[in-house]
Coordinates of C-alpha atoms in Angstrom, one line a residue:
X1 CA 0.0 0.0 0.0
X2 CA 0.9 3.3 0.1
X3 CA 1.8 4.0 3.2
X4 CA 3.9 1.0 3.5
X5 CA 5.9 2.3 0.0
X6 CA 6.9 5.4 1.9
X7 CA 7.9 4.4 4.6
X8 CA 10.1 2.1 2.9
X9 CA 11.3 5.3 0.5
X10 CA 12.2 6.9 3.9
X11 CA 13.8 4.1 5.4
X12 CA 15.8 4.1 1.7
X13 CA 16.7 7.4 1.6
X14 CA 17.9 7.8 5.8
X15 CA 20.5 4.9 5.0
X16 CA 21.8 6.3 1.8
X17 CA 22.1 9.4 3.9
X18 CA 24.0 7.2 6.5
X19 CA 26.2 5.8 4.0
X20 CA 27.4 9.2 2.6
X21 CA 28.2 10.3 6.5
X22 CA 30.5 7.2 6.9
X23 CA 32.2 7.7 3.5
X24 CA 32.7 11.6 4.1
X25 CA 34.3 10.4 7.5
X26 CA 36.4 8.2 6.0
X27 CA 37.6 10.6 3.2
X28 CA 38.6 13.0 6.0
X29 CA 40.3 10.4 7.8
X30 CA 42.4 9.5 4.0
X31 CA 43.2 13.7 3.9
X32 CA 44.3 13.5 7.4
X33 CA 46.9 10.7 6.6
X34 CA 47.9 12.3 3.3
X35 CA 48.9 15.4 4.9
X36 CA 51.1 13.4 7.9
X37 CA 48.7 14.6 10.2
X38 CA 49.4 14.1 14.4
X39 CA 48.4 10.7 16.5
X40 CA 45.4 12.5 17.7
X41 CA 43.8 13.8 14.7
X42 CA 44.0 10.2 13.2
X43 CA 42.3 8.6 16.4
X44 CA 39.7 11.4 16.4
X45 CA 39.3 10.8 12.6
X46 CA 39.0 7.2 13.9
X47 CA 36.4 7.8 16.3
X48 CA 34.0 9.9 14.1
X49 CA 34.2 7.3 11.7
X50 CA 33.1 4.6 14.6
X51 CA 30.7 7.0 15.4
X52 CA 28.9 7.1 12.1
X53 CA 29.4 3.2 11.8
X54 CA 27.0 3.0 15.2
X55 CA 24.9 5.8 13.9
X56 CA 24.1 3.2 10.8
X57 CA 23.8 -0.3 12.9
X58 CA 21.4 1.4 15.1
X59 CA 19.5 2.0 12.1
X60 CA 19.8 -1.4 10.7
X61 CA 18.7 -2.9 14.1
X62 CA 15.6 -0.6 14.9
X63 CA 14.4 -0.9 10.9
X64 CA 15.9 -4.8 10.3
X65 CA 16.8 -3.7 6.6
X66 CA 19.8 -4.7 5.5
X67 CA 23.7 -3.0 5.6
X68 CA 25.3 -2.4 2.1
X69 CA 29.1 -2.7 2.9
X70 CA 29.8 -1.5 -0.4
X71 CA 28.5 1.7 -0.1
X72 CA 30.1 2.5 2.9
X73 CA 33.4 2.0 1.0
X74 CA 35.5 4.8 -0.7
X75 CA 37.3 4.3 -3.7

């Protein structure tokens, strides 16, 4: 029905929006390294990058859809 079709188009679009979070963070993180950055800004890199990671199985586990690895991924 219709309501059930949006709610999955929400559900959709919140973990797409999860997925470009996690790969931003881990751009940053691969900028960070490039420029020979300290210990600490690579373990707070690390950290927001955790952070997101839990930010998106949270998701999965309240919605039960299912995590696209691949996505998450930066090339």
């Amino acid at each position: 029905d219709k309501e059930e079709s949006e709610r999955v188009y929400k559900e959709s679009q919140k973990q797409r929006y999860l997925e470009r979070e996690i790969r931003r963070a881990k751009k940053e993180k691969a900028a960070i390294e490039a420029m020979r950055a300290t210990e600490e800004d690579l373990k707070k890199a690390n950290a927001k990058i955790r952070q997101k990671q839990a930010n998106m199985r949270a998701f999965i586990e309240d919605t039960g859809r299912t995590r696209r690895y691949q996505r998450e991924q930066i090339h």
